[in-house]
Short mmCIF file of C-alpha atoms and ligand atoms in Angstrom, two decimals:
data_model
loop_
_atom_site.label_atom_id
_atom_site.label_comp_id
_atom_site.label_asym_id
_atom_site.label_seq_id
_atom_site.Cartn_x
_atom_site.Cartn_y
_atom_site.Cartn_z
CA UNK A 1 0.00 0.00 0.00
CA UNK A 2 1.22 3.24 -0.86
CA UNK A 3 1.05 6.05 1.90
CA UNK A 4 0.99 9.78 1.01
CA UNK A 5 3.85 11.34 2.68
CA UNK A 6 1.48 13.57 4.97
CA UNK A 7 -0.37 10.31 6.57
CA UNK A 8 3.16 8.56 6.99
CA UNK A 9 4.28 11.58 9.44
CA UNK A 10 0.93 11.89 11.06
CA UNK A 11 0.74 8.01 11.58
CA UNK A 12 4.39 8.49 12.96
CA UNK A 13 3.32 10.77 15.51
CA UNK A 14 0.71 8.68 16.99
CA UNK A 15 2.89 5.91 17.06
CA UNK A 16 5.44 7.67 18.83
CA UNK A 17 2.64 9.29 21.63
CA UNK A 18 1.32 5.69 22.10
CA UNK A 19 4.88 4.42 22.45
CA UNK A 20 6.22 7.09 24.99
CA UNK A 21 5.37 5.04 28.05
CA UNK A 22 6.23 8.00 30.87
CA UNK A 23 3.93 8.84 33.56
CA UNK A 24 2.31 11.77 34.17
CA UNK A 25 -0.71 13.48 35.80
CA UNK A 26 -2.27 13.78 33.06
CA UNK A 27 -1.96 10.19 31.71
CA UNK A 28 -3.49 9.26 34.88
CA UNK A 29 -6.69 11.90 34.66
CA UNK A 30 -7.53 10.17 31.35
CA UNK A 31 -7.11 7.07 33.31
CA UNK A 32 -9.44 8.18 35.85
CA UNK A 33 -12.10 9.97 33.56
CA UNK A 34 -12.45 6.28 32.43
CA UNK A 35 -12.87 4.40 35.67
CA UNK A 36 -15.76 6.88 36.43
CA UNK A 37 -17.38 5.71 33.03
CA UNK A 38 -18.15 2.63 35.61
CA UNK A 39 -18.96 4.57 38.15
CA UNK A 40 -22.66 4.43 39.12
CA UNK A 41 -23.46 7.17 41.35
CA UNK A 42 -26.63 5.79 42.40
CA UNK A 43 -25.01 3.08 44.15
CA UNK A 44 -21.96 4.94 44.68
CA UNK A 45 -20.13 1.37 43.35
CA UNK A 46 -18.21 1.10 40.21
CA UNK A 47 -21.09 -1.95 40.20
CA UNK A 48 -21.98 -3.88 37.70
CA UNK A 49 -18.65 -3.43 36.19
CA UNK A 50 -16.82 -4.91 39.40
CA UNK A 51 -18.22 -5.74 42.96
CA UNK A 52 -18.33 -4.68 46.90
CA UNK A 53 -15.06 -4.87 48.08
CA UNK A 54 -13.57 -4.27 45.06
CA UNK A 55 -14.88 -0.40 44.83
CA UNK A 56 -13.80 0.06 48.31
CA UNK A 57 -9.70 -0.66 47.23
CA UNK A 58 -10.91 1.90 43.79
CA UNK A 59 -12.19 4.42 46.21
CA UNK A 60 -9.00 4.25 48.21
CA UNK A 61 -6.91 4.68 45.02
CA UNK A 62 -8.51 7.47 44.24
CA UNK A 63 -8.30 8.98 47.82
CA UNK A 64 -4.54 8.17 47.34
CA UNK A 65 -4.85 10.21 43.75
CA UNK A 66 -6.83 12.73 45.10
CA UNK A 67 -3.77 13.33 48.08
CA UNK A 68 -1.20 13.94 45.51
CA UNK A 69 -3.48 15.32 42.17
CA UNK A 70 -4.78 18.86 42.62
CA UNK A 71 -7.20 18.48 39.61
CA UNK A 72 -8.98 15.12 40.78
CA UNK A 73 -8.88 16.77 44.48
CA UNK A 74 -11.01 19.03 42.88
CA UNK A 75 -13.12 16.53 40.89
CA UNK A 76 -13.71 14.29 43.97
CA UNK A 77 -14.78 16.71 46.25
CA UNK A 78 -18.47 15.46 46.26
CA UNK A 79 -17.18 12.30 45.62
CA UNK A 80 -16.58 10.42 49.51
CA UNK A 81 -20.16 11.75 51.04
CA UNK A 82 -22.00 10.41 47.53
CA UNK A 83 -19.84 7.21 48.80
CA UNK A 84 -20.47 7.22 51.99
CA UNK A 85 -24.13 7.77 51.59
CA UNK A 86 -25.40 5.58 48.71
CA UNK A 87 -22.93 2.26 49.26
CA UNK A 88 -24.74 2.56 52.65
CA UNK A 89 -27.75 2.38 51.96
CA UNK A 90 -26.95 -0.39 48.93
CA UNK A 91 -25.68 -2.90 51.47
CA UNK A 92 -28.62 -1.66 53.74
CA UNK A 93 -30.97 -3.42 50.67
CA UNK A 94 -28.69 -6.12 49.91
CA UNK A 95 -28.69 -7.41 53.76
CA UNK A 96 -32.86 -6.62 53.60
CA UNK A 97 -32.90 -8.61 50.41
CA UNK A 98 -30.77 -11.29 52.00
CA UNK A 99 -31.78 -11.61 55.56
CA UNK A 100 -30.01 -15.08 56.60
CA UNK A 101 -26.86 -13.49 55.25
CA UNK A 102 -26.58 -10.89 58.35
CA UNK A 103 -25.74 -13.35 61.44
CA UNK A 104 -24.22 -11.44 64.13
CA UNK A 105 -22.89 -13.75 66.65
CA UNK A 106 -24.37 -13.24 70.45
CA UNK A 107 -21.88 -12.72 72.77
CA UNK A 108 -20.32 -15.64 73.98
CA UNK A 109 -22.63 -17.68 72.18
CA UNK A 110 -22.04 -20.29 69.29
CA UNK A 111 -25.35 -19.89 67.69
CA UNK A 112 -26.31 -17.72 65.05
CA UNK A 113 -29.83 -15.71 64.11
CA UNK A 114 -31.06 -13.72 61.08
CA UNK A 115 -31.10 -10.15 60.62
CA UNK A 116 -33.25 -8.07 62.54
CA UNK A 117 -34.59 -4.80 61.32
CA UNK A 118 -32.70 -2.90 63.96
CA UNK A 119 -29.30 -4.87 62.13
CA UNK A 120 -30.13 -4.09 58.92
CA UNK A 121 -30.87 0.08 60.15
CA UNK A 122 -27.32 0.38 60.84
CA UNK A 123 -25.67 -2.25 59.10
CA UNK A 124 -23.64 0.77 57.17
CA UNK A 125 -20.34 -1.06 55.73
CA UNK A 126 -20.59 -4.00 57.58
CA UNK A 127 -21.56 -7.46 55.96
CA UNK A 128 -20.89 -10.96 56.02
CA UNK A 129 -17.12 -10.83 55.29
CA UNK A 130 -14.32 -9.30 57.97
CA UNK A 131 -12.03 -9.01 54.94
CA UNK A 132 -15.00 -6.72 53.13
CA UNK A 133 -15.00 -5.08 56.54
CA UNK A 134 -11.45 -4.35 56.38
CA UNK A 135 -10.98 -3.07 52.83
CA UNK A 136 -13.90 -0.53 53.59
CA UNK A 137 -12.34 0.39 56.96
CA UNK A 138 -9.10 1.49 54.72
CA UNK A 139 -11.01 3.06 52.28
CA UNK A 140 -12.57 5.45 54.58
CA UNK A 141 -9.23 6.04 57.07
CA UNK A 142 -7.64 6.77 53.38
CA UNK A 143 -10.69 9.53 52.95
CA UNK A 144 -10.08 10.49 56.11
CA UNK A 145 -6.41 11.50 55.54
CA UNK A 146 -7.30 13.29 52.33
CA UNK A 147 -10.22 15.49 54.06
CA UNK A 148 -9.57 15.34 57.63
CA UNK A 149 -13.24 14.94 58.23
CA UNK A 150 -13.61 12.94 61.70
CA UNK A 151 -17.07 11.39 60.25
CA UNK A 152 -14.88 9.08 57.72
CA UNK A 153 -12.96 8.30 61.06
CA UNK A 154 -15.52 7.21 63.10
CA UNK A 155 -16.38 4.93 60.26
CA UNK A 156 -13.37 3.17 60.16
CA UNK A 157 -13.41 2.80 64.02
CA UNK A 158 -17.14 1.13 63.74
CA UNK A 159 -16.17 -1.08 61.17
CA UNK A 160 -13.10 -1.88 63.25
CA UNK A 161 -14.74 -2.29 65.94
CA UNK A 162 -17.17 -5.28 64.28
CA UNK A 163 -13.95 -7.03 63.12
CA UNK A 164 -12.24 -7.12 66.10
CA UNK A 165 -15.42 -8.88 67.40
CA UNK A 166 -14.32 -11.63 65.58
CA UNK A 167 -10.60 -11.64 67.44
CA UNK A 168 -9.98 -14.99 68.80
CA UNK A 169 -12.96 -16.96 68.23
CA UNK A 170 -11.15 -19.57 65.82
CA UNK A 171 -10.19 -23.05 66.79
CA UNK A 172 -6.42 -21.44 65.38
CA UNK A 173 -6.46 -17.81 66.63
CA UNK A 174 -6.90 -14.56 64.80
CA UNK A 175 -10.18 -13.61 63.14
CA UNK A 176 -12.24 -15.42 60.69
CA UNK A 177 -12.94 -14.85 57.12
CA UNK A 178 -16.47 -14.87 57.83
CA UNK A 179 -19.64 -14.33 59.78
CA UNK A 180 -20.39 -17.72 59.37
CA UNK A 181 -17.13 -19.28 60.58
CA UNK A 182 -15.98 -21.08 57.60
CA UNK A 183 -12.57 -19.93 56.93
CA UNK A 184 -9.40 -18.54 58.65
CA UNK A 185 -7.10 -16.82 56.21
CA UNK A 186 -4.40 -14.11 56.01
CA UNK A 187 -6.24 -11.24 53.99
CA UNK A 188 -8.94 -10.91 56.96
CA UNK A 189 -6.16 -11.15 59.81
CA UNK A 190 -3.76 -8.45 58.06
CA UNK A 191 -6.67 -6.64 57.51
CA UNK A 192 -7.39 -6.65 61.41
CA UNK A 193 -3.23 -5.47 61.84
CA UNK A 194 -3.29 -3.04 59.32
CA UNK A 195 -6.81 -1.42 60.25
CA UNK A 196 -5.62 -1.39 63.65
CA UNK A 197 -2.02 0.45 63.14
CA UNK A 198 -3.88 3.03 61.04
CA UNK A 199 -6.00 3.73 64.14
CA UNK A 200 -3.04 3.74 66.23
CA UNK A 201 -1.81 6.56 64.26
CA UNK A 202 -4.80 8.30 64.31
CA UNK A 203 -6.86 8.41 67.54
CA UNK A 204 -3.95 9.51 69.74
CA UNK A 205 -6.19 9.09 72.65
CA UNK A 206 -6.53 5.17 72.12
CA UNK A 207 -3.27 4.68 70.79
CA UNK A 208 -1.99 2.26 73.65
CA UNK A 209 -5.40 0.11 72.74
CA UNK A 210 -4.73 0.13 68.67
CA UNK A 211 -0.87 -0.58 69.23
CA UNK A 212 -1.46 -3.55 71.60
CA UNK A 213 -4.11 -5.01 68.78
CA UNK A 214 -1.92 -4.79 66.00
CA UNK A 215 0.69 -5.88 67.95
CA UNK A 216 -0.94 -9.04 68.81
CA UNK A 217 -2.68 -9.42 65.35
CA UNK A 218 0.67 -9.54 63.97
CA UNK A 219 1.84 -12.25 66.80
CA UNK A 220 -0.72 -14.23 65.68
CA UNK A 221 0.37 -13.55 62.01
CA UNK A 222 4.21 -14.59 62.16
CA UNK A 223 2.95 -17.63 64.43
CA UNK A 224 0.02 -18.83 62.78
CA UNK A 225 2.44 -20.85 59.82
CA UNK A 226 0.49 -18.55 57.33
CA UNK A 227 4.48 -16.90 56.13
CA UNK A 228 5.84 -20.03 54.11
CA UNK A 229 9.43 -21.25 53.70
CA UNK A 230 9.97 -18.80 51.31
CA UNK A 231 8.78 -16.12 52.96
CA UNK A 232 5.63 -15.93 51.14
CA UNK A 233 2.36 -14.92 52.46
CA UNK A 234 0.07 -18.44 51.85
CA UNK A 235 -3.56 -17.46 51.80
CA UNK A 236 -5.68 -19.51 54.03
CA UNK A 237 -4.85 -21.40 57.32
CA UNK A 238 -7.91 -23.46 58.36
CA UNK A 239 -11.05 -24.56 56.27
CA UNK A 240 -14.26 -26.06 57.60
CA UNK A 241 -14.73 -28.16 54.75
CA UNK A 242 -10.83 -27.74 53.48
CA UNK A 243 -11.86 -26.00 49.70
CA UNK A 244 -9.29 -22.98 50.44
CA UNK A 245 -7.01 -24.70 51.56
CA UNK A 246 -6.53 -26.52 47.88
CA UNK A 247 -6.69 -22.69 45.75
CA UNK A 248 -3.61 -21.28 44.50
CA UNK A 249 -2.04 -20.43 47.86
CA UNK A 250 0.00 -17.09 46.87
CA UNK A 251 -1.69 -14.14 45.66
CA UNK A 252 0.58 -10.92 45.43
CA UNK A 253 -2.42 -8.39 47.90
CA UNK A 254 -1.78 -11.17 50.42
CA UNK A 255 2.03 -9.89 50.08
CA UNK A 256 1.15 -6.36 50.02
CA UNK A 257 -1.16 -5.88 52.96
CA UNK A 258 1.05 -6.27 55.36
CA UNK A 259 3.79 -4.05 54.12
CA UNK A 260 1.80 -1.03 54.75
CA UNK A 261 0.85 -2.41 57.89
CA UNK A 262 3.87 -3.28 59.13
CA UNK A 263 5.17 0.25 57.96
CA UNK A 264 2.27 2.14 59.88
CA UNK A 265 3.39 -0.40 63.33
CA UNK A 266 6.70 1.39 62.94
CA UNK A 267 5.14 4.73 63.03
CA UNK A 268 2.93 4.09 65.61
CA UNK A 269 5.99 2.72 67.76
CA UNK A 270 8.38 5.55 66.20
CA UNK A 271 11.08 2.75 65.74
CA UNK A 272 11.97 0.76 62.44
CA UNK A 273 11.43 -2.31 64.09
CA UNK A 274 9.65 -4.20 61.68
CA UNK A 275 10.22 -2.32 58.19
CA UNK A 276 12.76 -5.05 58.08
CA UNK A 277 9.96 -7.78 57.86
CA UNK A 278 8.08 -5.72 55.38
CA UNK A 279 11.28 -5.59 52.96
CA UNK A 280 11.79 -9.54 53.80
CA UNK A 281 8.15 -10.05 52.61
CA UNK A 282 8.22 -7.39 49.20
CA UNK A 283 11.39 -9.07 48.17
CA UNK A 284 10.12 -12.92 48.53
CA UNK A 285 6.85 -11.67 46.79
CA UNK A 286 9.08 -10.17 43.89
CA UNK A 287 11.16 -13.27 43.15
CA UNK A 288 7.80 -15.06 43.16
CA UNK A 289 5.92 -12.59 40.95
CA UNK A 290 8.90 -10.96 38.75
CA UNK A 291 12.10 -12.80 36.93
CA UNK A 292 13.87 -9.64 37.85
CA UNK A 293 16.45 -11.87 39.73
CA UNK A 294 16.78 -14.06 36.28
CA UNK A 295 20.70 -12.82 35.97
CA UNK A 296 20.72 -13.33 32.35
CA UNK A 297 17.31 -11.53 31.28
CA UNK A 298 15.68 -10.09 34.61
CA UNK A 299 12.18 -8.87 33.64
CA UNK A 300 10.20 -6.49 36.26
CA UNK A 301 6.98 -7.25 35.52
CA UNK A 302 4.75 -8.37 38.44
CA UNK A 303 2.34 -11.41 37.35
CA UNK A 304 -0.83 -13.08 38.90
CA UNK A 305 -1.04 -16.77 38.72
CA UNK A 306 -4.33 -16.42 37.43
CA UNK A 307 -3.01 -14.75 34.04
CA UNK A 308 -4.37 -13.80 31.25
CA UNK A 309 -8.33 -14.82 32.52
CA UNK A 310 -8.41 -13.14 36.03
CA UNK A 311 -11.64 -12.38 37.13
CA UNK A 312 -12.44 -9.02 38.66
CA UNK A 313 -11.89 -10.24 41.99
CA UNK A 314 -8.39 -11.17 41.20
CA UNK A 315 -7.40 -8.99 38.55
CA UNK A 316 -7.04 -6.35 41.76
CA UNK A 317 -4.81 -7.85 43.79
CA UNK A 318 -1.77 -6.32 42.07
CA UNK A 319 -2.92 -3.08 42.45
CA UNK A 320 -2.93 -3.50 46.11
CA UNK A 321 0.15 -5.15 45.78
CA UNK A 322 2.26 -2.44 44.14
CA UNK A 323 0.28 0.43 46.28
CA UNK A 324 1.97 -1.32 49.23
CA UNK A 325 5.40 -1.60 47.72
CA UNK A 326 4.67 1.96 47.20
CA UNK A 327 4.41 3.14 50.48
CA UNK A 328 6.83 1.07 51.74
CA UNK A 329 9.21 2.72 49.34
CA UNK A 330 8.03 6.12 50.42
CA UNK A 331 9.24 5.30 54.09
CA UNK A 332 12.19 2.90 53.46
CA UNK A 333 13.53 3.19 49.80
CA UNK A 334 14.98 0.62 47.74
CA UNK A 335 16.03 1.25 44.28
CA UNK A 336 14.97 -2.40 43.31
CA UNK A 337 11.42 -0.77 44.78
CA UNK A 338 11.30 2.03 42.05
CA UNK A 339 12.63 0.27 39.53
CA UNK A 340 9.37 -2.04 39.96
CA UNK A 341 7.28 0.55 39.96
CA UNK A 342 9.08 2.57 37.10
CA UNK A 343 9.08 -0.78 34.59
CA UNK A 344 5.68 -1.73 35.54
CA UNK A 345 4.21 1.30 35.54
CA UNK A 346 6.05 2.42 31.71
CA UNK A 347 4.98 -1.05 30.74
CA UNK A 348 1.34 -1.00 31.84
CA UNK A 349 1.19 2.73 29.98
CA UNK A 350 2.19 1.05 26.86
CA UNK A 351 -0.33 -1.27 26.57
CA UNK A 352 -2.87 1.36 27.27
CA UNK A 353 -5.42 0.83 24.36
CA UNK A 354 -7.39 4.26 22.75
CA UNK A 355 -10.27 3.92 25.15
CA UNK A 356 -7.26 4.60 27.75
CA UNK A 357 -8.17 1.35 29.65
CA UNK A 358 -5.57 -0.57 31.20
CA UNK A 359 -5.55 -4.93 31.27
CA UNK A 360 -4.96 -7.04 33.79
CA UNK A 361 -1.70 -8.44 31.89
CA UNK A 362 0.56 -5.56 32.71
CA UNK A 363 3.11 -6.09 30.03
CA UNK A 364 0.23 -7.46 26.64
CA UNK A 365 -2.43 -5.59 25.11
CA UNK A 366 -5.61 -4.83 27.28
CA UNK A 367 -6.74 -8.09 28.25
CA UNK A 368 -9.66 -7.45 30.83
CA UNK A 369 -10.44 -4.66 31.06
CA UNK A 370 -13.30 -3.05 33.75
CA UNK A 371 -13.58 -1.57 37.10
CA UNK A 372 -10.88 -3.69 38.74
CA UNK A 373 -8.20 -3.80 35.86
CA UNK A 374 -8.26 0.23 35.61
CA UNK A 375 -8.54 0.68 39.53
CA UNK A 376 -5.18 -1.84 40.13
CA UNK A 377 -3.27 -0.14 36.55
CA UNK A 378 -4.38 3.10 38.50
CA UNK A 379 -3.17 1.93 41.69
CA UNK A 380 0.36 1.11 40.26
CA UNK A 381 0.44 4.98 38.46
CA UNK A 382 -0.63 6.31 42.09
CA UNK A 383 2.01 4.55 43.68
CA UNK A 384 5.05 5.63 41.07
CA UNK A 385 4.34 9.25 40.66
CA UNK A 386 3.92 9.66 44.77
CA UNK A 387 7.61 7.98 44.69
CA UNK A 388 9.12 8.54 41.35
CA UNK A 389 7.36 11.83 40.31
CA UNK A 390 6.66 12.51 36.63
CA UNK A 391 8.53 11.42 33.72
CA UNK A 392 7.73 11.44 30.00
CA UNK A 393 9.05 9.12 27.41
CA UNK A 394 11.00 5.72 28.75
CA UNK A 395 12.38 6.83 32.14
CA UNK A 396 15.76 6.52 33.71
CA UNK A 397 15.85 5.63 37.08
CA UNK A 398 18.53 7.45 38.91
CA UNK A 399 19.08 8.96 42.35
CA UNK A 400 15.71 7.33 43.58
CA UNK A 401 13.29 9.55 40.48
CA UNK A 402 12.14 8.24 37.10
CA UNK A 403 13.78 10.60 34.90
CA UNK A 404 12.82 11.36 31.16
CA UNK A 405 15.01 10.83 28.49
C1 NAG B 501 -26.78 1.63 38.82
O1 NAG B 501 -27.22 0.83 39.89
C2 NAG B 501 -28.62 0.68 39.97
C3 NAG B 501 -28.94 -0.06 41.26
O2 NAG B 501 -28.29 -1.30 41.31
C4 NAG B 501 -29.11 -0.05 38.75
O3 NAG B 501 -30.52 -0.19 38.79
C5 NAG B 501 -28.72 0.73 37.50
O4 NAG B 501 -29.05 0.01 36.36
C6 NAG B 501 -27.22 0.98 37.51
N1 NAG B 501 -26.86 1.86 36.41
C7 NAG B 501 -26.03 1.51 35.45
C8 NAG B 501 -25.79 2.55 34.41
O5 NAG B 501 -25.49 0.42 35.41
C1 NAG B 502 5.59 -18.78 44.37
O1 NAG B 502 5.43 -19.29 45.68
C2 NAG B 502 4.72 -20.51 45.75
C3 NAG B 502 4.59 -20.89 47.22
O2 NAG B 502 5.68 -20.40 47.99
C4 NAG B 502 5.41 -21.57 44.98
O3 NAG B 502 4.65 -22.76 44.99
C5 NAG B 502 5.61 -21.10 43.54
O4 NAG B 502 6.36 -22.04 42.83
C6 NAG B 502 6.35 -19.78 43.53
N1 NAG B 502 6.47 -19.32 42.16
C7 NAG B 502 7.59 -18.82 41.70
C8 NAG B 502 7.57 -18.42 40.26
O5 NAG B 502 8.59 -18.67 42.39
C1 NAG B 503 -2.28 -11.51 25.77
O1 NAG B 503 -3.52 -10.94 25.39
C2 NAG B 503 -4.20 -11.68 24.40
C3 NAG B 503 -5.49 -10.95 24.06
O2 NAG B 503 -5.24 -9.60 23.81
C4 NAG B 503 -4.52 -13.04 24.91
O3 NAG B 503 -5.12 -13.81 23.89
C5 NAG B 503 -3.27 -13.73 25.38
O4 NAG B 503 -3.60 -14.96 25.99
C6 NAG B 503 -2.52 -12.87 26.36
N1 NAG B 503 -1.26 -13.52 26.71
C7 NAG B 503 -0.72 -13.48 27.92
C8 NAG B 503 0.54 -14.24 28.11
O5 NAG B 503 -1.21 -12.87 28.84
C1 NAG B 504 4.75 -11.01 29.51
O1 NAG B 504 5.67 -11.57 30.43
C2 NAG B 504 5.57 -12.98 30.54
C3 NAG B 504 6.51 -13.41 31.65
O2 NAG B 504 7.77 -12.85 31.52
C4 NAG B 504 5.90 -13.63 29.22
O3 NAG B 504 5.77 -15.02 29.32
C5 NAG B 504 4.95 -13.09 28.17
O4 NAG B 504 5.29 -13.61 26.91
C6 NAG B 504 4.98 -11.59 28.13
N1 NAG B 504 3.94 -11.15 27.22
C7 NAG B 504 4.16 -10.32 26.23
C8 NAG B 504 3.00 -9.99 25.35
O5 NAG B 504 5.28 -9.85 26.02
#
């Protein structure tokens, strides 16, 4: 085919603003003008695109955006109350619609009974699932940071509080996965640390209460044979009926969770006691989810087992992953730790696709896209321009910035 000499530039020029894979703010605000086309503000979900728990890790992705991105500061304003009102009042239907699904256990009793009306009045972020519990208890300490509006506090301390019910009541320690007591695994038990060392950190009254928690939730963490051999974070510890015990045991949030936790421990006890752990943990989870130790061809790019078909719950576990790494690089830096973020982050960027939606496969073309794709892609372009600031075109990462070229 023969191409005029006018198209063959202008094609050129495309080519080359596809190809330039540096980060920017505004990369990211077309990013995020996307997510919100899943947005449905009735709900105040990015539902049907992905689920419950999922929009409370995209809502604190955005409150980390928000913190460092004067222009979505701006768009969000109205944002976290819209949130805060209308998820509400969604799970207040769901738990209507599903009575038997809202068990709260009695006090010191074994048995269980269906939702009342009085549960279901306040039922708020709370549901069936202390993980759930936990990711919304982030979201809303992460809105609280960004606005400084106690209400988004006392939120996270409710839904804290309803966790921490939960504390011990295991035939092996810790909290359960679930109301219904089928399932002890790490993601609800670093949850209960990391929710807990946020608080410590932020209700200075109560902060010999939140630092003896965490302290103990992470006890129960380094003892409970949940950290393998290799240092890697296995997902469940005890099954009713054994099912999740026999998943793939190492998913890269269980890895992540706990860094930020660990790193907010250390603040609450102003010593670096157990940053240490948290870099033991990152690097075990980035010889298991990188080559970048291969000596002859390391490659940075962080994979999920379940690659290329993740589903939208798992397709967002490597945003939480890398948001993690993230702040653990903003408190203890490691140039391996920027380097991560700077190849993933250029690599995920070139595989954007017109509709600017990022995939799930963060070094092929956009291979699942939705809600939870663009919210973890997001999560990893949050995490390098807090660290690594902006840089256009393939970076160079030098003196601890991504630097054009
Ligand atoms: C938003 O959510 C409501 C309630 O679930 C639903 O009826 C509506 O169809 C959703 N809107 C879109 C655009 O998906
Ligand atoms: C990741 O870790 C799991 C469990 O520790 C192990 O079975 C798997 O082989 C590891 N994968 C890689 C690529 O190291
Ligand atoms: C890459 O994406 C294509 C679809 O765009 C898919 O068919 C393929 O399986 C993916 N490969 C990997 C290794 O993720
Ligand atoms: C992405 O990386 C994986 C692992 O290194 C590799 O197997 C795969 O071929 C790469 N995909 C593309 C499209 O380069």
């Amino acid at each position: 085919m023969h191409l005029q000499s006018s198209n063959l530039i202008c094609w050129l020029s495309i080519t080359s603003i596809r190809g330039a894979a540096g980060i920017t703010f505004e990369n990211v605000e077309h990013t995020f003008d996307t997510l919100q086309t899943w947005y449905n503000s009735s709900t105040g979900l990015w539902m049907p695109s992905t689920g419950w728990w999922n929009s409370a890790n995209c809502l604190t992705m955005i409150a980390n955006l928000a913190a460092i991105d004067d222009k979505i500061k701006d768009r969000t304003k109205d944002l976290w109350q819209e949130v805060f009102n209308n998820a509400a009042e969604y799970n207040k239907q769901m738990t209507q619609a599903h009575g038997a699904f809202w068990r709260r256990k009695l006090p010191l009793e074994l048995e269980y009974r269906d939702a009342t009306d009085e549960d279901t009045a306040n039922v708020g972020f709370l549901n069936g699932y202390y993980d759930d519990e936990g990711w919304w208890a982030l979201a809303w300490i992460a809105v609280y940071d960004l606005t400084l509006d106690q209400k988004y506090l006392d939120k996270a301390v409710q839904v804290f509080d309803d966790m921490h019910n939960a504390w011990n009541t295991t035939p092996v320690g810790g909290v359960w996965w679930d109301r219904s007591n089928t399932y002890v695994n790490a993601i609800s038990n670093e949850l209960h640390f990391s929710v807990a060392a946020h608080l410590a950190n932020r209700r200075p009254d109560q902060k010999p209460y939140y630092v003896d928690v965490a302290l103990n939730s992470w006890l129960w963490i380094y003892g409970s044979g949940l950290i393998n051999a290799q240092s890697n974070i296995e997902d469940g510890l005890w099954a009713k009926d054994e099912t999740g015990l026999n998943l793939p045991k190492v998913w890269s949030y269980n890895q992540g969770v706990i860094l930020t936790a660990l790193t907010e421990l250390d603040q609450a006890l102003q010593q670096p006691l157990y940053t240490a752990m948290a870099k033991l943990i990152a690097d075990a989870a980035l010889a298991n989810f990188t080559s970048m130790l291969d000596t002859h061809d390391p490659d940075y790019i962080i994979h999920e087992s379940c690659e290329p078909t993740c589903d939208d719950t798992s397709s967002l576990f490597k945003g939480i992953f890398v948001r993690s790494l993230a702040r653990l690089h903003a408190v203890a830096p490691e140039d391996r730790y920027g380097i991560v973020l700077m190849k993933n982050a250029e690599s995920l960027w070139r595989n954007v696709d017109q509709w600017n939606r990022l995939g799930s496969v963060w070094n092929n073309t956009t291979v699942g896209a939705g809600a939870s794709a663009q919210c973890a892609g997001m999560d990893l372009f949050v995490g390098a321009l807090g660290t690594l600031g902006e840089w256009e075109g393939d970076g160079v990462y030098e003196d601890g910035k991504a630097h054009s070229q």
